PDB file of C-alpha atoms in Angstrom:
ATOM      1  CA  MET N   1       0.017   0.047   0.078  1.00  0.00           C
ATOM      2  CA  CYS N   2       1.258   3.544  -0.911  1.00  0.00           C
ATOM      3  CA  HIS N   3       2.087   5.992   1.855  1.00  0.00           C
ATOM      4  CA  PRO N   4      -0.700   8.721   2.210  1.00  0.00           C
ATOM      5  CA  ALA N   5       1.917  11.412   1.286  1.00  0.00           C
ATOM      6  CA  VAL N   6       2.688   9.724  -2.115  1.00  0.00           C
ATOM      7  CA  LEU N   7      -0.926   9.305  -2.844  1.00  0.00           C
ATOM      8  CA  ALA N   8      -1.387  13.093  -1.830  1.00  0.00           C
ATOM      9  CA  ALA N   9       1.554  14.140  -4.151  1.00  0.00           C
ATOM     10  CA  VAL N  10      -0.061  12.268  -6.907  1.00  0.00           C
ATOM     11  CA  SER N  11      -3.557  13.821  -6.310  1.00  0.00           C
ATOM     12  CA  ILE N  12      -1.912  17.244  -6.052  1.00  0.00           C
ATOM     13  CA  ALA N  13       0.143  16.858  -9.167  1.00  0.00           C
ATOM     14  CA  GLY N  14      -3.101  15.664 -10.962  1.00  0.00           C
ATOM     15  CA  SER N  15      -5.140  18.522  -9.739  1.00  0.00           C
ATOM     16  CA  LEU N  16      -2.593  21.010 -11.005  1.00  0.00           C
ATOM     17  CA  ALA N  17      -2.155  19.383 -14.282  1.00  0.00           C
ATOM     18  CA  GLY N  18      -5.911  19.045 -14.736  1.00  0.00           C
ATOM     19  CA  GLY N  19      -6.326  22.769 -14.085  1.00  0.00           C
ATOM     20  CA  VAL N  20      -3.673  23.463 -16.696  1.00  0.00           C
ATOM     21  CA  VAL N  21      -5.034  21.330 -19.277  1.00  0.00           C
ATOM     22  CA  GLN N  22      -8.519  22.507 -18.782  1.00  0.00           C
ATOM     23  CA  ALA N  23      -7.215  26.092 -18.950  1.00  0.00           C
ATOM     24  CA  GLN N  24      -5.385  25.353 -22.212  1.00  0.00           C
ATOM     25  CA  GLY N  25      -8.714  23.797 -23.540  1.00  0.00           C
ATOM     26  CA  ILE N  26     -10.679  26.960 -22.575  1.00  0.00           C
ATOM     27  CA  ARG N  27      -8.153  29.246 -24.247  1.00  0.00           C
ATOM     28  CA  GLN N  28      -8.053  27.246 -27.386  1.00  0.00           C
ATOM     29  CA  GLN N  29     -11.939  27.222 -27.683  1.00  0.00           C
ATOM     30  CA  ALA N  30     -12.179  30.860 -27.034  1.00  0.00           C
ATOM     31  CA  ASP N  31      -9.505  31.525 -29.619  1.00  0.00           C
ATOM     32  CA  ALA N  32     -11.373  29.435 -32.224  1.00  0.00           C
ATOM     33  CA  GLU N  33     -14.537  31.250 -31.514  1.00  0.00           C
ATOM     34  CA  ALA N  34     -12.763  34.656 -31.659  1.00  0.00           C
ATOM     35  CA  LYS N  35     -11.267  33.686 -35.121  1.00  0.00           C
ATOM     36  CA  ALA N  36     -14.637  32.584 -36.443  1.00  0.00           C
ATOM     37  CA  GLU N  37     -15.911  36.147 -35.401  1.00  0.00           C
ATOM     38  CA  GLU N  38     -13.033  37.760 -37.006  1.00  0.00           C
ATOM     39  CA  ARG N  39     -13.662  35.754 -40.274  1.00  0.00           C
ATOM     40  CA  ARG N  40     -17.233  37.075 -40.197  1.00  0.00           C
ATOM     41  CA  ALA N  41     -15.794  40.585 -39.803  1.00  0.00           C
ATOM     42  CA  GLU N  42     -13.513  40.004 -42.925  1.00  0.00           C
ATOM     43  CA  LEU N  43     -16.417  38.636 -44.922  1.00  0.00           C
ATOM     44  CA  ALA N  44     -18.626  41.663 -43.985  1.00  0.00           C
ATOM     45  CA  ASP N  45     -15.575  43.948 -45.110  1.00  0.00           C
ATOM     46  CA  ARG N  46     -15.168  42.159 -48.384  1.00  0.00           C
ATOM     47  CA  GLN N  47     -19.008  42.103 -48.936  1.00  0.00           C
ATOM     48  CA  LYS N  48     -18.924  46.077 -48.634  1.00  0.00           C
ATOM     49  CA  GLY N  49     -16.420  46.171 -51.529  1.00  0.00           C
ATOM     50  CA  VAL N  50     -18.590  43.829 -53.681  1.00  0.00           C
ATOM     51  CA  ASN N  51     -21.683  45.845 -52.842  1.00  0.00           C
ATOM     52  CA  GLN N  52     -19.871  49.153 -53.900  1.00  0.00           C
ATOM     53  CA  THR N  53     -18.766  47.702 -57.197  1.00  0.00           C
ATOM     54  CA  GLN N  54     -22.246  46.336 -57.911  1.00  0.00           C
ATOM     55  CA  ALA N  55     -23.839  49.610 -57.059  1.00  0.00           C
ATOM     56  CA  SER N  56     -21.226  51.522 -59.454  1.00  0.00           C
ATOM     57  CA  PHE N  57     -22.164  49.109 -62.071  1.00  0.00           C
ATOM     58  CA  GLU N  58     -25.831  49.474 -61.651  1.00  0.00           C
ATOM     59  CA  ARG N  59     -25.576  53.477 -61.650  1.00  0.00           C
ATOM     60  CA  ARG N  60     -23.360  53.142 -64.802  1.00  0.00           C
ATOM     61  CA  ARG N  61     -25.897  50.817 -66.611  1.00  0.00           C
ATOM     62  CA  THR N  62     -28.924  53.024 -65.488  1.00  0.00           C
ATOM     63  CA  LEU N  63     -27.115  56.183 -67.089  1.00  0.00           C
ATOM     64  CA  GLU N  64     -26.308  54.074 -70.189  1.00  0.00           C
ATOM     65  CA  GLN N  65     -29.889  53.055 -70.521  1.00  0.00           C
ATOM     66  CA  PHE N  66     -30.927  56.602 -70.096  1.00  0.00           C
ATOM     67  CA  THR N  67     -28.617  57.869 -72.675  1.00  0.00           C
ATOM     68  CA  ARG N  68     -29.670  55.065 -75.143  1.00  0.00           C
ATOM     69  CA  ALA N  69     -33.280  55.836 -74.495  1.00  0.00           C
ATOM     70  CA  GLY N  70     -32.839  59.619 -75.079  1.00  0.00           C
ATOM     71  CA  GLY N  71     -30.989  58.965 -78.360  1.00  0.00           C
ATOM     72  CA  TYR N  72     -33.686  56.634 -79.472  1.00  0.00           C
ATOM     73  CA  ASN N  73     -36.418  59.112 -78.612  1.00  0.00           C
ATOM     74  CA  ARG N  74     -34.479  61.965 -80.398  1.00  0.00           C
ATOM     75  CA  ALA N  75     -34.089  59.715 -83.453  1.00  0.00           C
ATOM     76  CA  ALA N  76     -37.780  58.705 -83.442  1.00  0.00           C
ATOM     77  CA  GLY N  77     -38.911  62.251 -83.059  1.00  0.00           C
ATOM     78  CA  ALA N  78     -36.554  63.406 -85.829  1.00  0.00           C
ATOM     79  CA  GLU N  79     -37.917  60.735 -88.159  1.00  0.00           C
ATOM     80  CA  ARG N  80     -41.401  61.870 -87.440  1.00  0.00           C
ATOM     81  CA  GLY N  81     -40.327  65.447 -88.181  1.00  0.00           C
ATOM     82  CA  LEU N  82     -40.699  66.589 -84.331  1.00  0.00           C
ATOM     83  CA  SER N  83     -38.259  69.393 -83.264  1.00  0.00           C
ATOM     84  CA  GLU N  84     -36.524  68.909 -79.946  1.00  0.00           C
ATOM     85  CA  THR N  85     -39.103  71.035 -78.096  1.00  0.00           C
ATOM     86  CA  GLY N  86     -42.368  70.507 -76.666  1.00  0.00           C
ATOM     87  CA  SER N  87     -43.541  66.909 -75.856  1.00  0.00           C
ATOM     88  CA  LEU N  88     -40.180  65.538 -77.041  1.00  0.00           C
ATOM     89  CA  THR N  89     -38.306  67.768 -74.517  1.00  0.00           C
ATOM     90  CA  ASP N  90     -40.968  66.829 -71.778  1.00  0.00           C
ATOM     91  CA  VAL N  91     -40.368  63.127 -72.488  1.00  0.00           C
ATOM     92  CA  ALA N  92     -36.512  63.546 -72.309  1.00  0.00           C
ATOM     93  CA  ASP N  93     -36.965  65.534 -68.990  1.00  0.00           C
ATOM     94  CA  ASP N  94     -39.196  62.843 -67.556  1.00  0.00           C
ATOM     95  CA  ASN N  95     -36.644  60.220 -68.602  1.00  0.00           C
ATOM     96  CA  ALA N  96     -33.798  62.174 -66.964  1.00  0.00           C
ATOM     97  CA  TYR N  97     -35.609  62.614 -63.772  1.00  0.00           C
ATOM     98  CA  GLU N  98     -36.458  58.793 -63.627  1.00  0.00           C
ATOM     99  CA  ALA N  99     -32.840  57.944 -64.410  1.00  0.00           C
ATOM    100  CA  ALA N 100     -31.710  60.434 -61.591  1.00  0.00           C
ATOM    101  CA  GLN N 101     -34.079  58.863 -59.152  1.00  0.00           C
ATOM    102  CA  ASN N 102     -32.961  55.382 -59.997  1.00  0.00           C
ATOM    103  CA  ILE N 103     -29.378  56.328 -59.571  1.00  0.00           C
ATOM    104  CA  GLU N 104     -30.065  57.907 -56.245  1.00  0.00           C
ATOM    105  CA  ALA N 105     -31.909  54.778 -55.157  1.00  0.00           C
ATOM    106  CA  ILE N 106     -29.055  52.648 -56.071  1.00  0.00           C
ATOM    107  CA  ARG N 107     -26.654  55.009 -54.126  1.00  0.00           C
ATOM    108  CA  TYR N 108     -28.961  55.135 -51.007  1.00  0.00           C
ATOM    109  CA  ARG N 109     -29.362  51.322 -50.969  1.00  0.00           C
ATOM    110  CA  ALA N 110     -25.530  50.821 -51.336  1.00  0.00           C
ATOM    111  CA  GLU N 111     -24.851  53.202 -48.447  1.00  0.00           C
ATOM    112  CA  GLY N 112     -27.283  51.597 -46.303  1.00  0.00           C
ATOM    113  CA  GLN N 113     -25.768  47.966 -47.093  1.00  0.00           C
ATOM    114  CA  ARG N 114     -22.350  49.515 -46.411  1.00  0.00           C
ATOM    115  CA  ASP N 115     -23.356  51.006 -43.042  1.00  0.00           C
ATOM    116  CA  ASN N 116     -25.138  47.638 -42.103  1.00  0.00           C
ATOM    117  CA  LEU N 117     -21.942  45.672 -42.995  1.00  0.00           C
ATOM    118  CA  THR N 118     -19.753  48.182 -41.275  1.00  0.00           C
ATOM    119  CA  PHE N 119     -21.732  47.539 -38.155  1.00  0.00           C
ATOM    120  CA  GLU N 120     -21.759  43.759 -38.642  1.00  0.00           C
ATOM    121  CA  ALA N 121     -18.051  43.846 -38.968  1.00  0.00           C
ATOM    122  CA  ARG N 122     -17.541  45.945 -35.810  1.00  0.00           C
ATOM    123  CA  THR N 123     -19.763  43.814 -33.943  1.00  0.00           C
ATOM    124  CA  ALA N 124     -18.057  40.594 -34.837  1.00  0.00           C
ATOM    125  CA  ARG N 125     -14.730  42.162 -33.804  1.00  0.00           C
ATOM    126  CA  GLU N 126     -16.138  43.065 -30.462  1.00  0.00           C
ATOM    127  CA  ARG N 127     -17.469  39.589 -30.094  1.00  0.00           C
ATOM    128  CA  ALA N 128     -14.076  38.207 -30.849  1.00  0.00           C
ATOM    129  CA  GLN N 129     -12.473  40.296 -28.331  1.00  0.00           C
ATOM    130  CA  SER N 130     -15.034  39.420 -25.654  1.00  0.00           C
ATOM    131  CA  ARG N 131     -14.486  35.688 -26.500  1.00  0.00           C
ATOM    132  CA  ARG N 132     -10.762  35.945 -25.957  1.00  0.00           C
ATOM    133  CA  LYS N 133     -11.191  37.756 -22.796  1.00  0.00           C
ATOM    134  CA  ALA N 134     -13.887  35.201 -21.646  1.00  0.00           C
ATOM    135  CA  GLY N 135     -11.264  32.505 -22.498  1.00  0.00           C
ATOM    136  CA  GLN N 136      -8.596  34.169 -20.422  1.00  0.00           C
ATOM    137  CA  ILE N 137     -11.012  34.462 -17.415  1.00  0.00           C
ATOM    138  CA  GLY N 138     -12.036  30.796 -17.862  1.00  0.00           C
ATOM    139  CA  ALA N 139      -8.438  29.686 -18.054  1.00  0.00           C
ATOM    140  CA  ALA N 140      -7.568  31.493 -15.057  1.00  0.00           C
ATOM    141  CA  GLY N 141     -10.427  30.027 -13.193  1.00  0.00           C
ATOM    142  CA  ALA N 142      -9.553  26.506 -14.281  1.00  0.00           C
ATOM    143  CA  ILE N 143      -5.923  27.109 -12.932  1.00  0.00           C
ATOM    144  CA  LEU N 144      -7.226  28.566  -9.956  1.00  0.00           C
ATOM    145  CA  GLY N 145      -9.628  25.563  -9.428  1.00  0.00           C
ATOM    146  CA  GLY N 146      -6.797  23.016  -9.895  1.00  0.00           C
ATOM    147  CA  ALA N 147      -4.661  24.903  -7.429  1.00  0.00           C
ATOM    148  CA  THR N 148      -7.522  24.997  -4.782  1.00  0.00           C
ATOM    149  CA  SER N 149      -8.037  21.349  -5.189  1.00  0.00           C
ATOM    150  CA  ALA N 150      -4.284  20.673  -4.850  1.00  0.00           C
ATOM    151  CA  PHE N 151      -4.148  22.829  -1.693  1.00  0.00           C
ATOM    152  CA  THR N 152      -7.289  21.117  -0.237  1.00  0.00           C
ATOM    153  CA  THR N 153      -5.729  17.630  -0.964  1.00  0.00           C
ATOM    154  CA  LEU N 154      -2.513  18.904   0.687  1.00  0.00           C
ATOM    155  CA  GLY N 155      -4.285  20.200   3.716  1.00  0.00           C
ATOM    156  CA  LYS N 156      -6.266  17.085   4.296  1.00  0.00           C
ATOM    157  CA  THR N 157      -3.066  14.939   3.837  1.00  0.00           C
ATOM    158  CA  VAL N 158      -1.170  17.062   6.434  1.00  0.00           C
ATOM    159  CA  TYR N 159      -4.121  17.006   8.839  1.00  0.00           C
ATOM    160  CA  SER N 160      -4.496  13.141   8.538  1.00  0.00           C
ATOM    161  CA  LEU N 161      -0.792  12.573   8.881  1.00  0.00           C
ATOM    162  CA  SER N 162      -0.616  14.929  11.860  1.00  0.00           C
ATOM    163  CA  SER N 163      -3.584  13.445  13.623  1.00  0.00           C
ATOM    164  CA  GLY N 164      -2.725   9.814  12.926  1.00  0.00           C
TER     165      GLY N 164
END
């Protein structure tokens, strides 16, 4: 049979090692969660660029459609002997107004999406930071728990050896 002091030493070492291993696991899990949040933030940042490119394309396409429609209307009016005054001008003005409204709608939508993605990226980075901090606190708690268990075992052993 092993001496109680040897058993206590093994138990103490096990408690300390268990606390360290648990702390390492907590840190690794928190780091993995933080990295996932950072990837979400990167994705939101990339999506902002994609959205801006898409909005620029849509604005340019809308302007090109307006220009083509204006040219078609002028050609059709000239073919019919209409001058570029009166109703033909009114149609051109209406088309220009509609194109400007469409371009503004594209711009506002893109700005809204950009602001939402900026918020999403910032929030994901904050969650990453919080997860890392929680991992540090959890790891410290695990080490403290292992140390407390080791000291409890040591105290019980010392008490039983001194009283026995």
